[in-house]
Tab-separated table of C-alpha atoms in Angstrom:
chain	number	residue	atom	x	y	z
T	1	MET	CA	-44.241	77.249	-112.845
T	2	LYS	CA	-40.876	76.760	-111.543
T	3	LYS	CA	-42.094	78.068	-108.003
T	4	ILE	CA	-44.881	75.547	-108.031
T	5	PHE	CA	-42.587	72.810	-108.778
T	6	LEU	CA	-40.024	73.879	-106.211
T	7	LEU	CA	-42.088	74.172	-103.366
T	8	PRO	CA	-43.422	70.742	-103.012
T	9	LEU	CA	-39.847	69.514	-103.867
T	10	SER	CA	-38.349	71.363	-100.921
T	11	VAL	CA	-40.912	70.260	-98.689
T	12	VAL	CA	-40.017	66.644	-99.527
T	13	ILE	CA	-36.226	67.338	-99.110
T	14	PHE	CA	-36.931	68.841	-95.816
T	15	TYR	CA	-39.055	66.059	-94.610
T	16	THR	CA	-36.899	63.388	-95.623
T	17	THR	CA	-33.708	65.038	-94.280
T	18	SER	CA	-35.529	65.808	-90.971
T	19	CYS	CA	-36.739	62.225	-90.784
T	20	ILE	CA	-33.168	60.886	-91.151
T	21	SER	CA	-31.424	63.044	-88.782
T	22	GLN	CA	-34.148	63.689	-86.142
T	23	GLU	CA	-34.173	62.241	-82.780
T	24	ASN	CA	-37.510	60.903	-81.524
T	25	PRO	CA	-38.581	64.023	-79.294
T	26	PRO	CA	-38.233	64.901	-76.639
T	27	VAL	CA	-34.568	65.673	-77.547
T	28	ILE	CA	-32.242	64.600	-74.766
T	29	GLU	CA	-30.886	67.658	-72.470
T	30	THR	CA	-27.617	67.713	-70.761
T	31	PRO	CA	-27.814	69.690	-67.381
T	32	ASP	CA	-24.896	70.923	-65.620
T	33	GLN	CA	-22.902	67.695	-64.647
T	34	SER	CA	-20.985	69.117	-61.741
T	35	GLN	CA	-24.297	68.528	-59.792
T	36	TYR	CA	-23.766	64.652	-59.945
T	37	THR	CA	-21.057	62.315	-58.572
T	38	THR	CA	-20.778	58.796	-57.901
T	39	GLU	CA	-19.254	56.708	-55.097
T	40	THR	CA	-17.621	53.382	-56.018
T	41	ILE	CA	-19.357	50.380	-53.945
T	42	VAL	CA	-17.965	47.351	-55.599
T	43	GLU	CA	-14.796	47.551	-57.786
T	44	GLY	CA	-13.398	45.288	-60.673
T	45	ILE	CA	-16.165	43.761	-62.357
T	46	ASP	CA	-16.223	43.411	-66.051
T	47	ILE	CA	-19.606	43.106	-66.718
T	48	PRO	CA	-22.006	43.599	-63.854
T	49	TRP	CA	-25.122	42.209	-65.489
T	50	GLY	CA	-27.387	41.926	-62.382
T	51	MET	CA	-27.767	42.980	-58.851
T	52	ASP	CA	-30.033	42.864	-55.573
T	53	PHE	CA	-29.816	44.097	-52.225
T	54	ILE	CA	-29.841	42.050	-49.155
T	55	SER	CA	-29.166	45.341	-46.878
T	56	GLU	CA	-27.713	48.526	-47.569
T	57	ASN	CA	-24.151	47.024	-46.832
T	58	GLU	CA	-24.827	43.824	-48.453
T	59	ILE	CA	-25.365	43.213	-52.384
T	60	LEU	CA	-25.417	40.086	-54.720
T	61	VAL	CA	-23.859	40.933	-57.847
T	62	THR	CA	-23.514	38.720	-61.069
T	63	GLU	CA	-20.688	38.942	-63.390
T	64	LYS	CA	-21.630	37.995	-66.960
T	65	LYS	CA	-18.705	35.771	-67.331
T	66	GLY	CA	-20.138	33.359	-64.688
T	67	ILE	CA	-19.418	34.590	-61.187
T	68	LEU	CA	-21.671	35.397	-58.292
T	69	TYR	CA	-20.453	37.715	-55.650
T	70	ARG	CA	-21.774	38.419	-52.153
T	71	VAL	CA	-20.339	41.876	-51.566
T	72	ILE	CA	-20.139	42.895	-47.939
T	73	ASN	CA	-19.271	46.529	-47.353
T	74	GLY	CA	-17.368	46.466	-50.734
T	75	VAL	CA	-15.666	43.384	-50.236
T	76	LYS	CA	-16.434	40.666	-52.893
T	77	ASN	CA	-17.011	36.999	-51.771
T	78	GLU	CA	-17.224	34.450	-54.586
T	79	VAL	CA	-20.417	32.493	-54.092
T	80	SER	CA	-20.114	28.607	-54.792
T	81	GLY	CA	-22.894	26.302	-56.353
T	82	LEU	CA	-23.703	27.922	-59.729
T	83	PRO	CA	-24.658	25.627	-62.511
T	84	GLU	CA	-22.403	25.389	-65.429
T	85	ILE	CA	-22.946	28.634	-67.385
T	86	TYR	CA	-22.912	28.957	-71.289
T	87	VAL	CA	-20.819	32.091	-71.898
T	88	ARG	CA	-21.101	33.013	-75.487
T	89	GLY	CA	-21.909	36.342	-77.235
T	90	GLN	CA	-24.262	38.131	-75.181
T	91	GLY	CA	-25.092	35.129	-72.971
T	92	GLY	CA	-23.646	34.238	-69.610
T	93	LEU	CA	-24.772	34.674	-66.192
T	94	LEU	CA	-27.625	37.126	-66.134
T	95	ASP	CA	-29.932	38.612	-63.528
T	96	ILE	CA	-30.246	37.962	-59.871
T	97	ALA	CA	-33.063	38.745	-57.588
T	98	LEU	CA	-34.027	37.947	-53.847
T	99	HIS	CA	-37.255	36.255	-53.102
T	100	PRO	CA	-39.746	38.802	-51.730
T	101	ASP	CA	-39.387	36.847	-48.194
T	102	PHE	CA	-35.758	36.268	-48.611
T	103	LYS	CA	-35.185	37.455	-45.079
T	104	SER	CA	-37.119	34.442	-43.657
T	105	ASN	CA	-36.286	32.062	-46.448
T	106	ASN	CA	-32.745	32.961	-47.909
T	107	ILE	CA	-34.194	32.206	-51.591
T	108	ILE	CA	-32.815	33.828	-54.498
T	109	TYR	CA	-33.465	33.512	-58.300
T	110	PHE	CA	-31.146	33.915	-61.156
T	111	THR	CA	-31.390	33.716	-65.036
T	112	ALA	CA	-28.236	32.130	-66.999
T	113	ALA	CA	-27.582	30.929	-70.209
T	114	ILE	CA	-27.127	27.291	-70.072
T	115	ASN	CA	-26.842	24.012	-71.876
T	116	VAL	CA	-28.296	21.049	-69.809
T	117	GLU	CA	-29.260	18.932	-72.939
T	118	GLY	CA	-25.804	18.096	-74.237
T	119	ASP	CA	-26.325	19.356	-77.845
T	120	GLU	CA	-24.722	22.372	-79.305
T	121	GLY	CA	-25.377	25.699	-78.109
T	122	GLY	CA	-27.523	27.224	-75.441
T	123	ASN	CA	-30.476	29.331	-74.182
T	124	THR	CA	-31.747	31.556	-71.191
T	125	SER	CA	-32.906	29.582	-68.192
T	126	LEU	CA	-33.980	30.604	-64.834
T	127	TYR	CA	-32.956	29.105	-61.364
T	128	LYS	CA	-33.986	28.972	-57.869
T	129	ALA	CA	-31.595	28.316	-55.133
T	130	THR	CA	-31.086	29.080	-51.279
T	131	LEU	CA	-28.206	31.099	-50.296
T	132	LYS	CA	-26.352	29.732	-47.129
T	133	GLY	CA	-23.480	32.173	-46.497
T	134	ASN	CA	-21.291	31.990	-49.446
T	135	SER	CA	-22.673	28.978	-51.326
T	136	LEU	CA	-26.000	28.202	-53.348
T	137	GLU	CA	-27.801	25.015	-51.938
T	138	GLU	CA	-30.964	23.536	-53.442
T	139	VAL	CA	-30.298	24.818	-56.848
T	140	LYS	CA	-33.159	24.121	-58.756
T	141	LEU	CA	-33.978	24.716	-62.297
T	142	LEU	CA	-37.213	26.175	-62.971
T	143	TYR	CA	-37.425	26.994	-66.629
T	144	LYS	CA	-35.376	26.274	-69.681
T	145	ALA	CA	-35.952	27.708	-72.915
T	146	LEU	CA	-35.475	25.577	-76.112
T	147	PRO	CA	-33.919	25.065	-78.714
T	148	ASN	CA	-30.532	25.731	-77.799
T	149	THR	CA	-28.567	27.674	-80.423
T	150	LYS	CA	-25.030	28.855	-81.050
T	151	LYS	CA	-26.177	32.339	-81.857
T	152	GLY	CA	-24.816	35.044	-79.727
T	153	GLN	CA	-27.724	37.288	-79.322
T	154	HIS	CA	-30.488	38.345	-77.411
T	155	TYR	CA	-30.796	36.138	-74.237
T	156	GLY	CA	-33.049	38.786	-72.197
T	157	SER	CA	-33.676	38.703	-69.319
T	158	ARG	CA	-34.306	40.635	-65.827
T	159	ILE	CA	-36.394	39.091	-63.061
T	160	VAL	CA	-39.382	41.297	-61.502
T	161	PHE	CA	-41.861	40.164	-58.841
T	162	ASP	CA	-45.463	41.649	-58.728
T	163	GLY	CA	-46.103	41.342	-55.071
T	164	GLN	CA	-49.108	39.069	-55.606
T	165	GLY	CA	-47.046	35.736	-55.887
T	166	HIS	CA	-45.767	35.900	-59.344
T	167	LEU	CA	-42.423	36.394	-61.007
T	168	PHE	CA	-41.737	37.977	-64.338
T	169	PHE	CA	-38.608	37.130	-66.493
T	170	GLY	CA	-37.953	37.750	-70.360
T	171	ILE	CA	-35.949	36.123	-72.956
T	172	GLY	CA	-34.776	37.797	-76.215
T	173	ASP	CA	-35.392	36.546	-79.671
T	174	ARG	CA	-31.880	34.677	-79.640
T	175	GLY	CA	-31.045	35.803	-83.057
T	176	ASN	CA	-33.931	34.092	-85.001
T	177	ARG	CA	-36.373	37.046	-85.176
T	178	ASP	CA	-38.636	35.516	-88.146
T	179	VAL	CA	-39.247	32.306	-86.118
T	180	ASN	CA	-39.294	33.058	-82.302
T	181	PRO	CA	-41.031	36.246	-81.333
T	182	GLN	CA	-44.242	35.685	-83.088
T	183	ASN	CA	-44.723	31.959	-82.609
T	184	LEU	CA	-46.200	31.090	-79.106
T	185	GLY	CA	-45.144	27.622	-79.266
T	186	ILE	CA	-41.424	28.357	-79.228
T	187	ASP	CA	-39.153	30.136	-76.509
T	188	GLY	CA	-37.655	33.440	-77.281
T	189	GLY	CA	-38.920	37.128	-77.670
T	190	LYS	CA	-41.443	36.586	-74.910
T	191	ILE	CA	-42.015	37.701	-71.375
T	192	TYR	CA	-42.775	34.672	-69.018
T	193	ARG	CA	-44.673	34.683	-65.744
T	194	LEU	CA	-44.432	31.938	-63.060
T	195	ASN	CA	-45.599	31.387	-59.421
T	196	LEU	CA	-42.557	31.648	-56.868
T	197	ASP	CA	-42.284	27.950	-56.697
T	198	GLY	CA	-41.534	27.702	-60.601
T	199	SER	CA	-45.182	26.178	-61.264
T	200	ILE	CA	-47.177	27.775	-64.085
T	201	PRO	CA	-50.101	30.190	-62.836
T	202	VAL	CA	-53.431	28.928	-63.905
T	203	ASP	CA	-54.674	32.273	-65.324
T	204	ASN	CA	-51.661	32.537	-67.501
T	205	PRO	CA	-52.886	33.850	-70.724
T	206	PHE	CA	-52.077	31.000	-72.923
T	207	VAL	CA	-52.609	27.999	-70.724
T	208	ASN	CA	-55.723	26.662	-72.609
T	209	GLN	CA	-54.037	27.304	-76.111
T	210	GLU	CA	-52.985	24.294	-77.978
T	211	GLY	CA	-49.311	24.407	-78.788
T	212	ALA	CA	-48.653	27.604	-76.909
T	213	ILE	CA	-45.879	27.558	-74.062
T	214	ALA	CA	-48.027	27.956	-70.911
T	215	ALA	CA	-45.375	30.170	-69.000
T	216	VAL	CA	-45.470	33.002	-71.884
T	217	TYR	CA	-47.118	36.191	-70.459
T	218	SER	CA	-46.707	38.455	-73.456
T	219	TYR	CA	-44.785	37.994	-77.053
T	220	GLY	CA	-43.227	39.989	-79.898
T	221	HIS	CA	-40.210	41.260	-78.131
T	222	ARG	CA	-36.693	41.615	-79.429
T	223	ASN	CA	-34.412	41.945	-76.463
T	224	PRO	CA	-35.634	42.750	-73.018
T	225	GLN	CA	-32.851	44.296	-70.861
T	226	GLY	CA	-34.841	46.116	-68.293
T	227	MET	CA	-37.875	45.771	-66.273
T	228	THR	CA	-39.451	46.903	-63.279
T	229	MET	CA	-42.800	47.322	-61.447
T	230	HIS	CA	-44.154	50.724	-61.554
T	231	PRO	CA	-44.265	51.795	-57.861
T	232	LYS	CA	-47.837	53.383	-57.790
T	233	LYS	CA	-49.754	51.772	-60.584
T	234	GLY	CA	-48.607	48.117	-60.322
T	235	GLU	CA	-47.897	47.978	-64.016
T	236	LEU	CA	-44.879	45.923	-65.380
T	237	TRP	CA	-42.704	48.432	-67.315
T	238	GLU	CA	-39.984	47.208	-69.536
T	239	ASN	CA	-37.351	48.298	-72.035
T	240	GLU	CA	-35.781	46.404	-74.889
T	241	HIS	CA	-33.075	46.948	-77.570
T	242	GLY	CA	-34.460	47.355	-81.017
T	243	PRO	CA	-32.336	47.096	-84.251
T	244	LYS	CA	-30.764	50.363	-85.428
T	245	GLY	CA	-33.413	52.859	-84.061
T	246	GLY	CA	-36.253	51.408	-82.199
T	247	ASP	CA	-35.549	50.619	-78.869
T	248	GLU	CA	-38.627	50.814	-76.735
T	249	ILE	CA	-40.381	51.564	-73.419
T	250	ASN	CA	-43.328	49.243	-73.091
T	251	ILE	CA	-45.876	48.649	-70.273
T	252	ILE	CA	-46.342	44.695	-70.286
T	253	GLU	CA	-49.724	43.468	-70.302
T	254	LYS	CA	-51.102	39.876	-70.212
T	255	GLY	CA	-51.318	38.004	-73.492
T	256	LYS	CA	-50.525	40.908	-75.588
T	257	ASN	CA	-48.147	40.962	-78.729
T	258	TYR	CA	-45.373	43.731	-79.002
T	259	GLY	CA	-45.164	43.461	-82.585
T	260	TRP	CA	-41.444	42.591	-82.902
T	261	PRO	CA	-40.516	42.030	-86.190
T	262	VAL	CA	-43.843	42.617	-87.672
T	263	ILE	CA	-43.916	46.330	-86.481
T	264	THR	CA	-40.898	48.533	-85.322
T	265	TYR	CA	-39.297	51.760	-85.400
T	266	GLY	CA	-35.886	50.559	-86.200
T	267	ILE	CA	-34.074	49.328	-89.356
T	268	ASN	CA	-31.423	46.787	-89.750
T	269	TYR	CA	-27.888	47.709	-88.659
T	270	SER	CA	-26.669	47.796	-92.265
T	271	GLY	CA	-29.353	50.523	-92.912
T	272	THR	CA	-31.887	48.384	-94.863
T	273	PRO	CA	-35.460	48.371	-93.900
T	274	ILE	CA	-36.920	45.516	-92.033
T	275	THR	CA	-40.556	46.503	-92.415
T	276	ASP	CA	-42.343	49.821	-93.431
T	277	LYS	CA	-44.970	48.919	-90.701
T	278	ARG	CA	-44.689	50.845	-87.402
T	279	ALA	CA	-48.342	49.986	-86.376
T	280	MET	CA	-50.765	47.029	-86.784
T	281	PRO	CA	-53.992	46.049	-85.098
T	282	ASN	CA	-53.693	43.605	-82.224
T	283	MET	CA	-49.929	45.074	-81.891
T	284	GLU	CA	-48.988	47.053	-78.934
T	285	GLN	CA	-47.212	50.371	-79.438
T	286	PRO	CA	-44.492	51.343	-77.176
T	287	ILE	CA	-45.054	54.421	-74.735
T	288	TYR	CA	-41.659	55.749	-76.079
T	289	TYR	CA	-39.220	54.607	-78.686
T	290	TRP	CA	-35.590	55.868	-78.753
T	291	VAL	CA	-33.962	56.926	-82.555
T	292	PRO	CA	-31.223	56.817	-82.425
T	293	SER	CA	-30.849	53.721	-80.162
T	294	ILE	CA	-29.257	54.030	-76.725
T	295	ALA	CA	-29.106	50.539	-76.156
T	296	PRO	CA	-31.220	50.843	-72.939
T	297	SER	CA	-29.905	48.515	-70.000
T	298	GLY	CA	-31.561	48.218	-66.539
T	299	MET	CA	-34.719	50.480	-65.476
T	300	ALA	CA	-35.789	51.785	-62.211
T	301	PHE	CA	-38.022	54.241	-60.742
T	302	SER	CA	-36.756	56.500	-58.130
T	303	THR	CA	-39.404	56.290	-55.164
T	304	SER	CA	-37.701	57.598	-52.275
T	305	GLY	CA	-37.329	61.205	-51.641
T	306	VAL	CA	-33.375	61.284	-51.285
T	307	TYR	CA	-33.055	63.058	-54.504
T	308	LYS	CA	-34.480	66.575	-54.914
T	309	LYS	CA	-36.990	66.441	-57.831
T	310	TRP	CA	-36.581	63.138	-59.106
T	311	LYS	CA	-39.317	61.266	-57.001
T	312	GLY	CA	-41.634	59.184	-59.395
T	313	ASP	CA	-39.158	59.638	-62.282
T	314	LEU	CA	-37.661	56.715	-64.457
T	315	PHE	CA	-33.943	55.970	-64.851
T	316	VAL	CA	-32.414	53.812	-67.912
T	317	GLY	CA	-28.871	53.112	-68.481
T	318	SER	CA	-27.514	53.553	-72.034
T	319	LEU	CA	-24.862	51.049	-72.775
T	320	LYS	CA	-24.220	52.806	-76.083
T	321	PHE	CA	-23.762	56.353	-75.041
T	322	LYS	CA	-22.420	55.474	-71.551
T	323	TYR	CA	-24.709	57.664	-69.324
T	324	LEU	CA	-27.751	57.124	-67.031
T	325	GLU	CA	-31.034	58.471	-68.687
T	326	HIS	CA	-33.385	60.396	-66.623
T	327	LEU	CA	-36.911	60.275	-68.079
T	328	ILE	CA	-39.777	62.360	-66.758
T	329	LEU	CA	-43.246	61.181	-67.319
T	330	LYS	CA	-46.871	62.941	-67.601
T	331	ARG	CA	-49.803	60.958	-68.015
T	332	GLY	CA	-47.885	57.981	-69.232
T	333	LYS	CA	-45.901	59.907	-71.720
T	334	VAL	CA	-42.263	60.944	-71.917
T	335	VAL	CA	-42.154	64.538	-71.554
T	336	LYS	CA	-38.559	65.238	-70.749
T	337	ARG	CA	-35.011	63.345	-71.159
T	338	GLU	CA	-31.807	64.128	-69.460
T	339	LYS	CA	-28.337	62.740	-69.467
T	340	ILE	CA	-26.972	62.085	-66.143
T	341	LEU	CA	-23.278	61.215	-65.364
T	342	VAL	CA	-21.916	61.649	-68.888
T	343	ASP	CA	-19.019	59.294	-70.088
T	344	ILE	CA	-19.634	57.389	-66.799
T	345	GLY	CA	-19.033	53.986	-69.040
T	346	ARG	CA	-21.103	51.341	-70.520
T	347	LEU	CA	-23.901	51.289	-68.272
T	348	ARG	CA	-25.436	47.936	-67.658
T	349	ASN	CA	-27.716	48.166	-64.903
T	350	VAL	CA	-29.763	50.550	-62.593
T	351	LYS	CA	-31.476	49.727	-59.413
T	352	GLU	CA	-32.930	51.461	-56.436
T	353	GLY	CA	-31.106	50.463	-53.133
T	354	PRO	CA	-32.933	50.064	-49.510
T	355	ASP	CA	-31.450	53.357	-48.728
T	356	GLY	CA	-33.330	55.019	-51.435
T	357	TYR	CA	-30.151	56.050	-53.698
T	358	LEU	CA	-29.811	54.767	-57.250
T	359	TYR	CA	-27.054	51.991	-57.886
T	360	ILE	CA	-25.811	51.612	-61.465
T	361	GLY	CA	-23.696	48.536	-62.464
T	362	VAL	CA	-20.884	49.898	-65.209
T	363	ASP	CA	-19.053	47.542	-67.378
T	364	GLY	CA	-15.146	47.547	-66.470
T	365	LYS	CA	-16.038	49.213	-63.133
T	366	GLY	CA	-18.320	47.687	-60.975
T	367	ILE	CA	-21.260	49.122	-58.680
T	368	LEU	CA	-21.503	52.763	-58.153
T	369	LYS	CA	-23.828	54.814	-56.114
T	370	VAL	CA	-25.445	57.921	-57.623
T	371	ILE	CA	-25.184	61.155	-55.415
T	372	LYS	CA	-26.763	64.464	-56.303
T	373	LYS	CA	-24.913	67.266	-54.553
O	1	MET	CA	2.056	-3.171	-102.521
O	2	LYS	CA	1.542	-2.881	-98.522
O	3	LEU	CA	3.898	0.309	-98.631
O	4	ILE	CA	1.576	2.035	-101.493
O	5	LEU	CA	-1.462	1.201	-99.347
O	6	ILE	CA	0.140	2.578	-96.183
O	7	THR	CA	1.037	5.844	-98.299
O	8	PHE	CA	-2.363	6.163	-99.890
O	9	CYS	CA	-4.006	5.919	-96.471
O	10	ALA	CA	-1.774	8.435	-94.863
O	11	LEU	CA	-2.293	10.701	-97.757
O	12	LEU	CA	-5.938	10.165	-97.521
O	13	LEU	CA	-5.904	10.946	-93.821
O	14	MET	CA	-3.672	13.858	-94.267
O	15	GLN	CA	-6.049	15.163	-96.977
O	16	PHE	CA	-8.918	14.621	-94.627
O	17	SER	CA	-7.569	16.296	-91.691
O	18	TRP	CA	-6.547	19.208	-93.827
O	19	LEU	CA	-9.985	19.693	-95.216
O	20	GLN	CA	-11.223	19.599	-91.659
O	21	GLN	CA	-8.882	21.850	-90.372
O	22	ASN	CA	-8.465	24.517	-92.776
O	23	LYS	CA	-10.981	25.056	-95.453
O	24	PRO	CA	-10.152	27.344	-98.382
O	25	LEU	CA	-9.737	30.937	-97.458
O	26	GLU	CA	-12.859	32.188	-99.309
O	27	GLN	CA	-15.025	29.564	-97.038
O	28	SER	CA	-13.284	30.732	-94.044
O	29	ILE	CA	-13.998	34.375	-94.834
O	30	SER	CA	-17.687	33.788	-95.696
O	31	ASP	CA	-18.100	31.733	-92.428
O	32	GLY	CA	-16.413	34.518	-90.667
O	33	ALA	CA	-18.845	37.118	-92.197
O	34	GLU	CA	-21.655	35.313	-90.615
O	35	ILE	CA	-19.819	35.051	-87.060
O	36	TYR	CA	-19.196	38.718	-87.381
O	37	GLN	CA	-23.014	39.510	-87.842
O	38	ASP	CA	-23.632	37.647	-84.772
O	39	PHE	CA	-20.798	38.610	-82.539
O	40	CYS	CA	-18.933	41.681	-83.504
O	41	LEU	CA	-21.294	44.036	-85.464
O	42	GLN	CA	-23.228	45.234	-82.608
O	43	CYS	CA	-19.846	47.061	-81.638
O	44	HIS	CA	-17.657	47.391	-84.461
O	45	LEU	CA	-20.639	48.080	-86.942
O	46	ASP	CA	-20.910	46.521	-90.373
O	47	THR	CA	-18.713	49.001	-91.851
O	48	GLY	CA	-15.963	48.119	-89.570
O	49	GLU	CA	-15.728	51.636	-88.504
O	50	GLY	CA	-16.449	51.199	-84.934
O	51	VAL	CA	-17.678	54.247	-82.850
O	52	SER	CA	-14.843	57.006	-82.345
O	53	GLY	CA	-13.908	56.829	-78.660
O	54	VAL	CA	-15.913	53.895	-77.918
O	55	PHE	CA	-15.437	50.988	-80.056
O	56	PRO	CA	-12.271	50.979	-81.971
O	57	PRO	CA	-12.155	50.442	-85.756
O	58	LEU	CA	-11.282	47.454	-87.498
O	59	ALA	CA	-11.432	48.864	-91.032
O	60	ASN	CA	-7.807	50.225	-91.475
O	61	SER	CA	-7.251	49.536	-87.940
O	62	ASP	CA	-3.179	49.956	-87.157
O	63	TYR	CA	-3.681	47.658	-84.173
O	64	LEU	CA	-5.157	44.916	-85.754
O	65	LEU	CA	-2.842	44.696	-88.912
O	66	ASN	CA	0.178	45.289	-87.024
O	67	ASN	CA	-0.740	43.044	-84.072
O	68	ILE	CA	-2.439	39.844	-85.430
O	69	ASP	CA	-1.528	37.666	-82.609
O	70	LEU	CA	-2.742	40.370	-79.834
O	71	SER	CA	-5.833	40.758	-81.786
O	72	ILE	CA	-6.400	36.937	-81.684
O	73	LYS	CA	-5.648	36.935	-77.928
O	74	GLY	CA	-8.166	40.009	-77.396
O	75	ILE	CA	-10.977	37.904	-79.235
O	76	LYS	CA	-10.184	34.622	-77.703
O	77	TYR	CA	-9.786	35.887	-74.039
O	78	GLY	CA	-11.186	39.429	-73.848
O	79	LEU	CA	-9.522	42.542	-74.111
O	80	SER	CA	-9.837	45.694	-71.678
O	81	GLY	CA	-7.533	48.431	-70.384
O	82	PRO	CA	-6.216	51.490	-72.419
O	83	ILE	CA	-5.028	50.743	-76.087
O	84	VAL	CA	-4.190	53.216	-79.214
O	85	VAL	CA	-6.035	52.527	-82.384
O	86	ASN	CA	-5.133	54.711	-85.369
O	87	ASP	CA	-3.739	57.604	-82.868
O	88	GLU	CA	-6.913	57.404	-80.900
O	89	GLU	CA	-7.002	56.031	-77.381
O	90	TYR	CA	-9.386	53.449	-76.046
O	91	ASP	CA	-10.232	52.322	-72.791
O	92	GLY	CA	-13.183	49.961	-72.912
O	93	VAL	CA	-13.962	46.233	-72.324
O	94	MET	CA	-14.530	43.775	-74.884
O	95	ALA	CA	-15.610	40.427	-73.462
O	96	ASN	CA	-14.582	37.128	-74.254
O	97	GLN	CA	-17.424	35.989	-76.950
O	98	GLY	CA	-16.841	32.286	-76.429
O	99	LEU	CA	-16.004	31.588	-79.928
O	100	ASP	CA	-13.958	28.172	-80.629
O	101	ASN	CA	-10.724	28.197	-82.559
O	102	GLU	CA	-12.218	27.737	-85.760
O	103	GLU	CA	-14.906	30.393	-85.322
O	104	ILE	CA	-11.960	32.917	-84.360
O	105	ALA	CA	-9.771	31.833	-87.471
O	106	ASP	CA	-12.908	32.456	-89.630
O	107	VAL	CA	-13.565	35.790	-88.100
O	108	MET	CA	-9.931	36.960	-88.183
O	109	ASN	CA	-9.831	36.056	-91.924
O	110	TYR	CA	-12.956	38.003	-92.509
O	111	ILE	CA	-11.803	41.238	-90.698
O	112	LEU	CA	-8.432	40.954	-92.282
O	113	ASN	CA	-10.086	41.002	-95.782
O	114	SER	CA	-12.986	43.435	-95.446
O	115	TRP	CA	-13.580	47.205	-95.784
O	116	GLY	CA	-10.200	47.581	-97.630
O	117	ASN	CA	-8.183	45.671	-95.324
O	118	LYS	CA	-5.835	43.279	-96.753
O	119	SER	CA	-3.283	40.735	-95.273
O	120	ASN	CA	-0.807	38.165	-96.554
O	121	ASP	CA	-1.657	36.222	-93.397
O	122	ILE	CA	-3.877	33.369	-93.846
O	123	ILE	CA	-5.179	32.549	-90.219
O	124	THR	CA	-5.117	28.885	-89.491
O	125	ILE	CA	-6.662	27.018	-86.669
O	126	GLU	CA	-3.376	26.120	-85.427
O	127	ARG	CA	-2.333	29.612	-85.107
O	128	ILE	CA	-5.378	30.478	-82.821
O	129	ALA	CA	-4.495	27.503	-80.798
O	130	GLN	CA	-1.056	28.629	-80.144
O	131	VAL	CA	-2.201	31.972	-78.734
O	132	THR	CA	-2.463	31.826	-75.115
O	133	GLU	CA	-3.772	34.098	-72.298
């Protein structure tokens, strides 16, 4: 009698404790760190939110508090002509990206929190401008999310091109999870798709839906902080901050709902549940979720052969645990995870440079080049 | 009669500006709790414990409780570089969160009176205004 009673009880106890303490597999490994090192490329930036490469020796870097740098051989030159930036909470000057034909047209895009309406608060915007030397000209607002809010959270963003005349950018839920992400008529909690001139593609998923925002490409997101095109498959890959537990990697498809906050693997920061639902019909599952949360920031595939054995692998910064995460994928699943550059600092961004090396943005430091001995 | 009217008006004005400037402590603490949820919790956590070695604690923090004006300065203008909190060294970056003086006063009153913290100082908007970079 006693045994019969104890067995299920111990199973239940084992199950619940392992649920609480367990890391979502594969469990992260820490290889010998002496094989990795970094070279400092740009120094002295508090929060290097975004970057893009004009050439190997020339990088555009945004500093969140509202400065754009054109860095030439490590020397920072401040670029003039930015609009007034709304710096509050997680908002400020965010991502930057060169037009695919930058070499011939000198056009750049950037995202920033702004307020142009004159009310209180701010929201995420996308701008286009022409870079002439160290100044921006023909600065044009392409998209501005509404309404403005004084909330400090979840501005997005990351700018990505698909090579077919479109650009994507994300906006987080702006701290209003119960209203924004599941409502197609309100900004926030969405990935957007525009043509390179800012116009709306005629085949966007919700152009013909009454009341929906025509620029929306996918919805149900919490806070996208990393986005990149898969180098071979042409898929749009994204990572986003979940609540406590439940950061995600998603493959973004047209018109799809990624579920926040109806489904999530995370819980409130206070430990209380948000929902008991992890899956629902017509809501997409992540290809990987992090429990515990690492606060993923930035996302890049290594496509060059400069690092032995890293070709085709995915790299994501961890803001929270201060390392670069190396993810090995097989048939669309994460099969191995490794910590690279343990304790390097709050890792904000990662990109592959024109020389094939990975470059990382680290809070309080600047831009570093990743070297494998 | 005129004098009475003037004093009355002056009193009313004073009362009004007092009300506007400095609300009761309880109100300030509860407004501060909301600011905390929005702007601080992601790093210092809802227990105020922070993350050892990464985000310093606010609960029982000797730095906070003994350096109120320095703490205000950190919240108002940002804080980076090495500091010691409860015998542990931190060398991180806390960005300026873009809060106005009233919001900083509220969040200070909240963190000075939460998680077992107690302070005799009631933080006013004037005190925040006096802290310069």
